[in-house]
Coordinates of C-alpha atoms in Angstrom, one line a residue:
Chain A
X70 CA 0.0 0.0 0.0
X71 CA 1.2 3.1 -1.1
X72 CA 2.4 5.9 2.0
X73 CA 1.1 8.7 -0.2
X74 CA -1.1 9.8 -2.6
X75 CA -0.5 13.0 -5.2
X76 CA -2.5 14.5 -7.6
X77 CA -1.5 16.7 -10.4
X78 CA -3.4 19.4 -11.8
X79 CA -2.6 21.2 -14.6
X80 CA -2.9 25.2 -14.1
X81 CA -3.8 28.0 -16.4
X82 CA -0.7 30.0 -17.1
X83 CA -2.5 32.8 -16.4
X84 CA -2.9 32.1 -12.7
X85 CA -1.1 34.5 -11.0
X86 CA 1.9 33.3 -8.2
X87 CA -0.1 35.4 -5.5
X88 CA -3.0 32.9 -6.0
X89 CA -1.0 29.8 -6.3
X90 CA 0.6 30.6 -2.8
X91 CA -3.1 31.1 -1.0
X92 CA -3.9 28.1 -2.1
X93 CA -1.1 26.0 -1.4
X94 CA -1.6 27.7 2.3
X95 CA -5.3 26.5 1.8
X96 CA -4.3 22.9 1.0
X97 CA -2.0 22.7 4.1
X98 CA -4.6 23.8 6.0
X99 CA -7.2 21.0 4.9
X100 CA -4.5 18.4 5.6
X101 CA -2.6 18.3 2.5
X102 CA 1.4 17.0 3.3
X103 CA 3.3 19.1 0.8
X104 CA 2.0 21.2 -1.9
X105 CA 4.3 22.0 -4.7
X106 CA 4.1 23.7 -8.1
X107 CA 5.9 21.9 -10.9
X108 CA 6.7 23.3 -14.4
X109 CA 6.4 26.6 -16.6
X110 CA 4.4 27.7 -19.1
X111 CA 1.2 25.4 -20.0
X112 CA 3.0 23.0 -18.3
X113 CA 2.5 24.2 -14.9
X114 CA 1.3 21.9 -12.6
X115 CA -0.4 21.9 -8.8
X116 CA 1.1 19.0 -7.0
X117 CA -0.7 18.0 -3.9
X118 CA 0.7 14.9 -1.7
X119 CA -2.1 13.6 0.9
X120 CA -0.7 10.4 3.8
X121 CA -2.9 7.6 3.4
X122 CA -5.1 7.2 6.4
X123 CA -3.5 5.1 9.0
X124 CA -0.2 4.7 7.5
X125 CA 2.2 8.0 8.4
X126 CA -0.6 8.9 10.7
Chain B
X195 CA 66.5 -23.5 22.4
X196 CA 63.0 -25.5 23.2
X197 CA 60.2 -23.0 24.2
X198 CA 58.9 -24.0 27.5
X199 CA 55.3 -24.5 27.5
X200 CA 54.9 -23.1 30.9
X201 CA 56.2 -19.4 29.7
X202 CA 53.2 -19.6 26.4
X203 CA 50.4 -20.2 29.0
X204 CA 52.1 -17.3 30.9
X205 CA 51.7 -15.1 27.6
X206 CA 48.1 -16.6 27.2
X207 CA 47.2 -15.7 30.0
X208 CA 49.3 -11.9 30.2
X209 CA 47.3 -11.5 27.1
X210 CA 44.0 -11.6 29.0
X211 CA 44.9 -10.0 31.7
X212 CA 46.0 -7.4 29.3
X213 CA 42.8 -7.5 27.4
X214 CA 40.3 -6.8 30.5
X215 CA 42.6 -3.9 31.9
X216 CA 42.8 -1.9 28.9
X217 CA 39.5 -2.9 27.2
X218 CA 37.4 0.0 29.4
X219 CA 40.5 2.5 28.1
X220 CA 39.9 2.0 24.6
X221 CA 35.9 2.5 24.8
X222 CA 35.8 5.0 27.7
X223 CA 33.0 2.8 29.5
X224 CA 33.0 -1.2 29.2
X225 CA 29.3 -0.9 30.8
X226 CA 28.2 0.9 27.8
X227 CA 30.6 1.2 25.0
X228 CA 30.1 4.4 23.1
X229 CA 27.3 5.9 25.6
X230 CA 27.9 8.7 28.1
X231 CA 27.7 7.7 31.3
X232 CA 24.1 8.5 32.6
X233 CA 23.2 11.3 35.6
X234 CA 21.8 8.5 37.4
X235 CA 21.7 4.8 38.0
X236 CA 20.2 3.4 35.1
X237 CA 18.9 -0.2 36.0
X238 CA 18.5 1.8 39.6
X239 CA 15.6 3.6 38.6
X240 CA 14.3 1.1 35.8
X241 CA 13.5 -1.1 38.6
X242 CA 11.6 2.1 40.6
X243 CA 9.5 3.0 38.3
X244 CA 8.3 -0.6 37.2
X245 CA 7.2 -0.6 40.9
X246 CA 5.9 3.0 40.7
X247 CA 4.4 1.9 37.4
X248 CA 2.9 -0.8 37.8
X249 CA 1.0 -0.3 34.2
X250 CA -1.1 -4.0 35.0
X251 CA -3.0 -2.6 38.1
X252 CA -3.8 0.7 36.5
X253 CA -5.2 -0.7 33.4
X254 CA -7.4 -3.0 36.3
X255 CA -8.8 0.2 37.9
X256 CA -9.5 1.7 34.9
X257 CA -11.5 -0.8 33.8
X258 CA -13.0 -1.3 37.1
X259 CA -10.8 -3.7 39.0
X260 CA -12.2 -7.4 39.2
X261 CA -15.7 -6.5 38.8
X262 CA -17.7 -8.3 36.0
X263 CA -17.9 -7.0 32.4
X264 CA -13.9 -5.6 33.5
X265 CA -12.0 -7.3 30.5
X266 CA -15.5 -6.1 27.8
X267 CA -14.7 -2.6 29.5
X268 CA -17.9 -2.0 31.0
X269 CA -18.0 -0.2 34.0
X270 CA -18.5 -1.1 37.6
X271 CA -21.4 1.6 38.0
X272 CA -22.0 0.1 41.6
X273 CA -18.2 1.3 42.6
X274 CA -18.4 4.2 40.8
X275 CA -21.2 6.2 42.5
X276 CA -19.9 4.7 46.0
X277 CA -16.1 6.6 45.1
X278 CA -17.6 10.2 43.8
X279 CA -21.8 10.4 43.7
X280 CA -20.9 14.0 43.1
X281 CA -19.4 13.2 39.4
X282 CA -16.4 13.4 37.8
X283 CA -12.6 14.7 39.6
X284 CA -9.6 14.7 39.0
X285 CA -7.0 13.5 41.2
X286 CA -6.0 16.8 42.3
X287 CA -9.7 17.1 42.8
X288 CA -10.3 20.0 39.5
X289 CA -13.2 19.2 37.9
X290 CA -12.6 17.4 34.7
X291 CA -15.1 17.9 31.9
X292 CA -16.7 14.4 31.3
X293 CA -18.0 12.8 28.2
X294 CA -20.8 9.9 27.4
X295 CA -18.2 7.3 28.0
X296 CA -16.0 9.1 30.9
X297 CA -16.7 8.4 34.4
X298 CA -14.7 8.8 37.5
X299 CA -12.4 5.9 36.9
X300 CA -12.3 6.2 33.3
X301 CA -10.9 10.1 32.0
X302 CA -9.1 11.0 29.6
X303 CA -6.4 12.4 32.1
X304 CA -5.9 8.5 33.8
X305 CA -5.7 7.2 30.4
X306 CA -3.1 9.9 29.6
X307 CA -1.5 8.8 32.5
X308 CA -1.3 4.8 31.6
X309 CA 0.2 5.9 28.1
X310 CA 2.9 7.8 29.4
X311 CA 4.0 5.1 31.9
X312 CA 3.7 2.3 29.3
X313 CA 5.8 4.7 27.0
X314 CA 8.6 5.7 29.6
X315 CA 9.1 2.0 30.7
X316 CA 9.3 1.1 27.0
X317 CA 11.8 3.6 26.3
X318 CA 13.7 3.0 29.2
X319 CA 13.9 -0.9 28.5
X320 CA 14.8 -0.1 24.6
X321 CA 17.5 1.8 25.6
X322 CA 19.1 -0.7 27.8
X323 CA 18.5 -3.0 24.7
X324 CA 20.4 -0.6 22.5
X325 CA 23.2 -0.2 25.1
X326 CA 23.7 -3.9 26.2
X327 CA 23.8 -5.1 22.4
X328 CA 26.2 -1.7 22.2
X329 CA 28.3 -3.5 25.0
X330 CA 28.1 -6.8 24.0
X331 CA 29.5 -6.5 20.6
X332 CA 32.2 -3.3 21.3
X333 CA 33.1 -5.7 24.2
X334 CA 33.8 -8.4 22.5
X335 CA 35.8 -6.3 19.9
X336 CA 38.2 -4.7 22.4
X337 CA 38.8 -8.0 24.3
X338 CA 39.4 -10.0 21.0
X339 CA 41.3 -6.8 19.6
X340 CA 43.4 -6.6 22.2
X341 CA 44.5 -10.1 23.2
X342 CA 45.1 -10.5 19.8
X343 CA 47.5 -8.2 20.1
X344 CA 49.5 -9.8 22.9
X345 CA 49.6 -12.9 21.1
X346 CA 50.6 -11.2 17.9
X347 CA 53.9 -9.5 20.6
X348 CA 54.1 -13.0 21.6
X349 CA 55.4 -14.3 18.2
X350 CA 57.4 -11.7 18.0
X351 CA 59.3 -11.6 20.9
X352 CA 59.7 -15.5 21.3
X353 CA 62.4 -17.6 19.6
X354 CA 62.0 -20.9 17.9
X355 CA 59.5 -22.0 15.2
X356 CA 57.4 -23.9 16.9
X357 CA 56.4 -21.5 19.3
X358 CA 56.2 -19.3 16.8
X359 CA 53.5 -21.4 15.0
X360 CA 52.0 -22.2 18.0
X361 CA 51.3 -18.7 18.8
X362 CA 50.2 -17.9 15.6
X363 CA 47.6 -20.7 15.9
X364 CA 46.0 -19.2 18.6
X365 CA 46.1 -15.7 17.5
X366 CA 44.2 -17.0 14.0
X367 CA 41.5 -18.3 16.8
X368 CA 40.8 -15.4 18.7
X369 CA 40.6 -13.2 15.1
X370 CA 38.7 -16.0 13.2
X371 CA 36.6 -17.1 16.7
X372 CA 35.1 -13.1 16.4
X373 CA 35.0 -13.6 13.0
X374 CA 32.6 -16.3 13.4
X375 CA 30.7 -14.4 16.1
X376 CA 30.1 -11.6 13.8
X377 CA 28.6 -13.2 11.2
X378 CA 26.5 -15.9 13.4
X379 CA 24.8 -13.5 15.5
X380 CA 25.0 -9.7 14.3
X381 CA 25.1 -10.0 10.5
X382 CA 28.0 -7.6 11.0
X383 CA 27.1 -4.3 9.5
X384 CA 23.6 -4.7 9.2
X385 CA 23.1 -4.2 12.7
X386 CA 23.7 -0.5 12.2
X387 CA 21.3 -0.4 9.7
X388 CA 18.3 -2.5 11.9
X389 CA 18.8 0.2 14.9
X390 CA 18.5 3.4 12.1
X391 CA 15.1 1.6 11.1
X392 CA 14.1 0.9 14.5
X393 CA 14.3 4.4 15.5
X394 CA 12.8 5.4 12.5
X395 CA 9.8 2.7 13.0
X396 CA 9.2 3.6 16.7
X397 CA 9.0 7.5 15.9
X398 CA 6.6 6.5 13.3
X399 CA 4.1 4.5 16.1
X400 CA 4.6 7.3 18.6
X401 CA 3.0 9.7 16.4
X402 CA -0.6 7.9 16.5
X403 CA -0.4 7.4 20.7
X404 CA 1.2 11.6 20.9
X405 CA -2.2 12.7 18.3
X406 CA -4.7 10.1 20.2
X407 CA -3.9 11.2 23.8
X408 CA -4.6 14.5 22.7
X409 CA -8.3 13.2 21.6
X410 CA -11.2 12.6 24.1
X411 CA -12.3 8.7 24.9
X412 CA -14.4 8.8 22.5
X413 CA -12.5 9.2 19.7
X414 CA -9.3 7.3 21.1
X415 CA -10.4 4.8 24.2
X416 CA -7.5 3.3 26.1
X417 CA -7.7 0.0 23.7
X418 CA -6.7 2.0 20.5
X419 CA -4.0 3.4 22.7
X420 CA -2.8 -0.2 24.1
X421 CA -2.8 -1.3 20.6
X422 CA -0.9 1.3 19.3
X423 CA 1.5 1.2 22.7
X424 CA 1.9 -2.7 21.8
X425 CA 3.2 -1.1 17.5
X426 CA 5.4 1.4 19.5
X427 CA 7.0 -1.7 21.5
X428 CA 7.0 -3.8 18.4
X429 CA 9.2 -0.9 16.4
X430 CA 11.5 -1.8 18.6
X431 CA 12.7 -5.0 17.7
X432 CA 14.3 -6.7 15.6
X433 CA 11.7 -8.3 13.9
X434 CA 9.8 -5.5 13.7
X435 CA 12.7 -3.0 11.7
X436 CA 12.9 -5.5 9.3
X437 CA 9.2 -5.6 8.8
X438 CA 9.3 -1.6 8.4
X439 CA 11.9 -2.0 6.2
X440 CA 10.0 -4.1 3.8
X441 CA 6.7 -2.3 4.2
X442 CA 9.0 1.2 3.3
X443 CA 10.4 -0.7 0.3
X444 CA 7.0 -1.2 -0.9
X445 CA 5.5 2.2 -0.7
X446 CA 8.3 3.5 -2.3
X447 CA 7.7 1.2 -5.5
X448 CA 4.0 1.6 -5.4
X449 CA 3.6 5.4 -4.9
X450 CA 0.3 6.3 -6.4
X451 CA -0.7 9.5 -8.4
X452 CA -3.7 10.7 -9.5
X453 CA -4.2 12.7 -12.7
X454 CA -7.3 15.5 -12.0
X455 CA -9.0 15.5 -15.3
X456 CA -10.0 19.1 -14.8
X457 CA -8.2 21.7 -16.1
X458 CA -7.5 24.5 -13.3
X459 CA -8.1 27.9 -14.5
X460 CA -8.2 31.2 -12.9
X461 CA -11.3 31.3 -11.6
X462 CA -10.7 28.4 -9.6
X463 CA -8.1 30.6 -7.5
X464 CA -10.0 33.9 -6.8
X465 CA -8.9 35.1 -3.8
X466 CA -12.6 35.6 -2.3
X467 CA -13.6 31.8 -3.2
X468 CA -9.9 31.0 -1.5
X469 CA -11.3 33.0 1.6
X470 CA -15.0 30.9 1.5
X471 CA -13.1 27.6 1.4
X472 CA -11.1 27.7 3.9
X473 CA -13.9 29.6 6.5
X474 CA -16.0 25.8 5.7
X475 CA -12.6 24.2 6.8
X476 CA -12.5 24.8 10.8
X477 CA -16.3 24.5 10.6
X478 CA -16.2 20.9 9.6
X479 CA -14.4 19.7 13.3
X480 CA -17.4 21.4 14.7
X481 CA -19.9 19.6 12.9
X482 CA -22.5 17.3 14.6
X483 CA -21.4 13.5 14.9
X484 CA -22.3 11.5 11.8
X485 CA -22.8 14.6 9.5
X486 CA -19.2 14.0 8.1
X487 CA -20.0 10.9 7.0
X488 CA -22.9 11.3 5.9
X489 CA -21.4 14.7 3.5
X490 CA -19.1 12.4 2.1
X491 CA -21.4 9.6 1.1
X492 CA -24.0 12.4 -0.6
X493 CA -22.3 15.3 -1.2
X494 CA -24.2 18.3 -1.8
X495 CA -21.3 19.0 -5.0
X496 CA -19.9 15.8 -6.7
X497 CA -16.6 15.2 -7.7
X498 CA -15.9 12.2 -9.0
X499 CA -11.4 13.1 -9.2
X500 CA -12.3 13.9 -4.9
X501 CA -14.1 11.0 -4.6
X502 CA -11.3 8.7 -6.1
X503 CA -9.1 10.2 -4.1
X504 CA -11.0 9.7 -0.6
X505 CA -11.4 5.8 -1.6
X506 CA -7.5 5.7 -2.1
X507 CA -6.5 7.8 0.9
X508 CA -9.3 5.4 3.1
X509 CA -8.8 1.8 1.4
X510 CA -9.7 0.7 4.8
X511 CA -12.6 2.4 5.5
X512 CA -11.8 4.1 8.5
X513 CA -14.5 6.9 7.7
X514 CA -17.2 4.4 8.5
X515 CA -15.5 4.0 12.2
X516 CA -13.8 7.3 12.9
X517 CA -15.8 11.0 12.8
X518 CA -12.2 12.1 13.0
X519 CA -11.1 10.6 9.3
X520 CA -14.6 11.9 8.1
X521 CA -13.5 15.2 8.8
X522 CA -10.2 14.8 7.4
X523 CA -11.6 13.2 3.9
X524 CA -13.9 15.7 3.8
X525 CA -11.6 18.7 4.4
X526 CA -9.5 17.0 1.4
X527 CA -12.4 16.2 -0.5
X528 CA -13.8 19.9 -0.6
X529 CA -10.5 21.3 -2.1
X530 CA -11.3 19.6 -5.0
X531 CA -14.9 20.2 -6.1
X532 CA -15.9 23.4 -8.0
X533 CA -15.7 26.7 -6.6
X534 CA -18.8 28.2 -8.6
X535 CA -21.1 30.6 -6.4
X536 CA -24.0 27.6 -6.7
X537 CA -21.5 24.9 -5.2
X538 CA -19.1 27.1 -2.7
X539 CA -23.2 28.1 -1.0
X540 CA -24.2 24.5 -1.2
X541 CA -21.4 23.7 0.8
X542 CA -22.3 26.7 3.5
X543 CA -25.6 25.3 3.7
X544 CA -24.9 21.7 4.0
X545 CA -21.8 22.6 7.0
X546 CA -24.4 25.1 8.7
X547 CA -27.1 22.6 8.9
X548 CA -24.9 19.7 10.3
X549 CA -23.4 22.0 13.3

């Protein structure tokens, strides 16, 4: 069984850095264990890694 | 010249003698080879506190000595009302706020109070383990090290070949003898690596016992907290780093990742929808018990990406059990559905009703 999950989402490249950091802030706050963006361009991508419940809990 | 056989015992012997006088030299303590010397008497005050904490009995009490129903967990009500009619104290005698399954006996401060003397009796005990393995094999090192090296002086101070040889023998015995011990009963170097992953296993089980005795009885009773207290002991072992070892080799090679099919744009991101989510977020822990569930099973905004990703982060189901791991699914599970005005005031609605 995995330790982790993470799930990718691709962004807009018109989101703005300001908005990217409230929500990574967001995401912490609802539990997430490390929030990351990956990429440039229309490759930019919202990484969010979640434990699995009952393993690194 | 013949070399007498009584002067090679000597040197056999000098060797030894040799050995166990400068042995505690070379590793500063021969008790604990490598370990500062503790403020106080170790085994000394391990034996105390197993008196003092006599964890058996106070599990008893809690669960209301020898009366029946003690071992289901049921409560002696009969003993209860004859200790405090007046309701529930602490032992300092402050009122303690009490719950549907708190009584007198059975608080959330006394079952605090069993976990941390379970925990500091298996920390003490694991790290006399650590140090008397320490002191066995260092010990055993510096003994063989050193009498070796008499032996080895031996041959070259003596005359005549078949001293020589003789000595030589015996020096091959004490090398090869630890040899042999090495690789029999500490699979040399791996040792090292089995303590690393025991440390790293037992800070892993401490974490449920540290987050559950901060939770009322409710949410963590004293059994979830002597299972987990038995994980936390089991990290500890042998047996047990080399289980976390293969468990950690696993996840690594199976860490999962989930594509969202939808397409993030800025929208999604507005500050003001930002601000909306995260005021549901501390509202959820105050919702009624149940409700949690209950959001997660019909959602008032469907998501099927959050919904794949709450069966994956719960493959065991622990939402059905726990109002705690609703919460947290549904905190997760949120993040993830639209942020349209219809679906951020469905959510409102749905959280407002269920407080």
């Amino acid at each position: 069984m995995p330790g982790t999950i993470k799930t990718r989402e691709k962004l807009d490249p018109k989101v703005s850095k300001e908005d990217l950091e409230r929500e990574i802030q967001l995401r912490l706050k609802a539990g997430a264990i490390k929030v990351t963006v990956e990429g440039e361009g229309k490759s930019r991508t919202l990484i969010t890694e979640w434990n699995v419940i009952g393993e690194n809990d | 010249m013949r070399f007498p056989f009584v002067l090679l015992r000597g040197l056999f012997l000098l060797s030894f003698v040799l050995s166990f006088l400068t042995g505690p030299i070379g590793c500063g303590t021969l008790k604990h080879p490598g370990f500062p010397k503790q403020s106080y008497n170790e085994d000394d005050e391990l034996e105390k506190l197993q008196k003092l904490l006599n964890t058996t009995t106070m599990i008893k009490v809690y669960y209301g000595g020898n009366s029946p129903g003690a071992l289901e967990g049921k409560e002696d009500t009969s003993k209860t009302q004859a200790v405090d009619p007046a309701g529930a104290t602490t032992e300092g005698g402050s009122p303690e706020k009490t719950s549907r399954s708190e009584s007198p006996r059975r608080t959330k401060v006394k079952r605090n109070e069993i976990i941390t003397a379970r925990l500091l009796l298996i920390d003490k005990f694991y790290n006399r383990f650590i140090g008397d393995f320490s002191k066995e094999k260092q010990g055993l090192d510096t003994l063989v090290d050193v009498a070796t090296i008499g032996v080895d002086l031996a041959v070259a101070t003596v005359g005549g070949a078949s001293a020589k040889a003789a000595l030589g023998a015996a020096s091959a015995g004490l090398t090869g003898s630890k040899l042999s011990f090495d690789k029999n009963f500490y699979f040399e170097k791996t040792i090292s690596v089995l303590i690393t992953s025991m440390n790293a296993a037992r800070k892993k089980a401490l974490f449920p016992i540290k987050k559950g005795s901060k939770r009322s009885l409710e949410e963590y009773s004293l059994g979830d907290a002597l299972q987990d207290l038995n994980s936390y002991y089991l990290a500890g072992t042998f047996v047990g780093a080399l289980q976390a070892m293969q468990v950690d080799a696993g996840a690594k090679e199976k860490a999962a990742d989930i594509k969202i099919a939808k397409f993030r744009d800025e929208s999604f991101f507005k500050k003001e929808k930002q601000e909306r989510v995260e005021a549901i977020l501390p509202s959820i822990d105050t919702l009624k018990p149940g409700v949690a569930l209950d959001l997660l099973t019909n959602p008032p905004v469907k998501d099927d990406d959050g919904m794949k990703l709450v069966n994956l982060r719960d493959t065991g189901n622990r939402r059905n059990k726990s109002d705690a791991v609703a919460k947290r699914l549904l905190k997760m599970y949120i993040i993830y559905t639209g942020r349209s005005e219809e679906e951020i005031s469905a959510w409102e609605s749905a959280i407002t009703a269920g407080q």
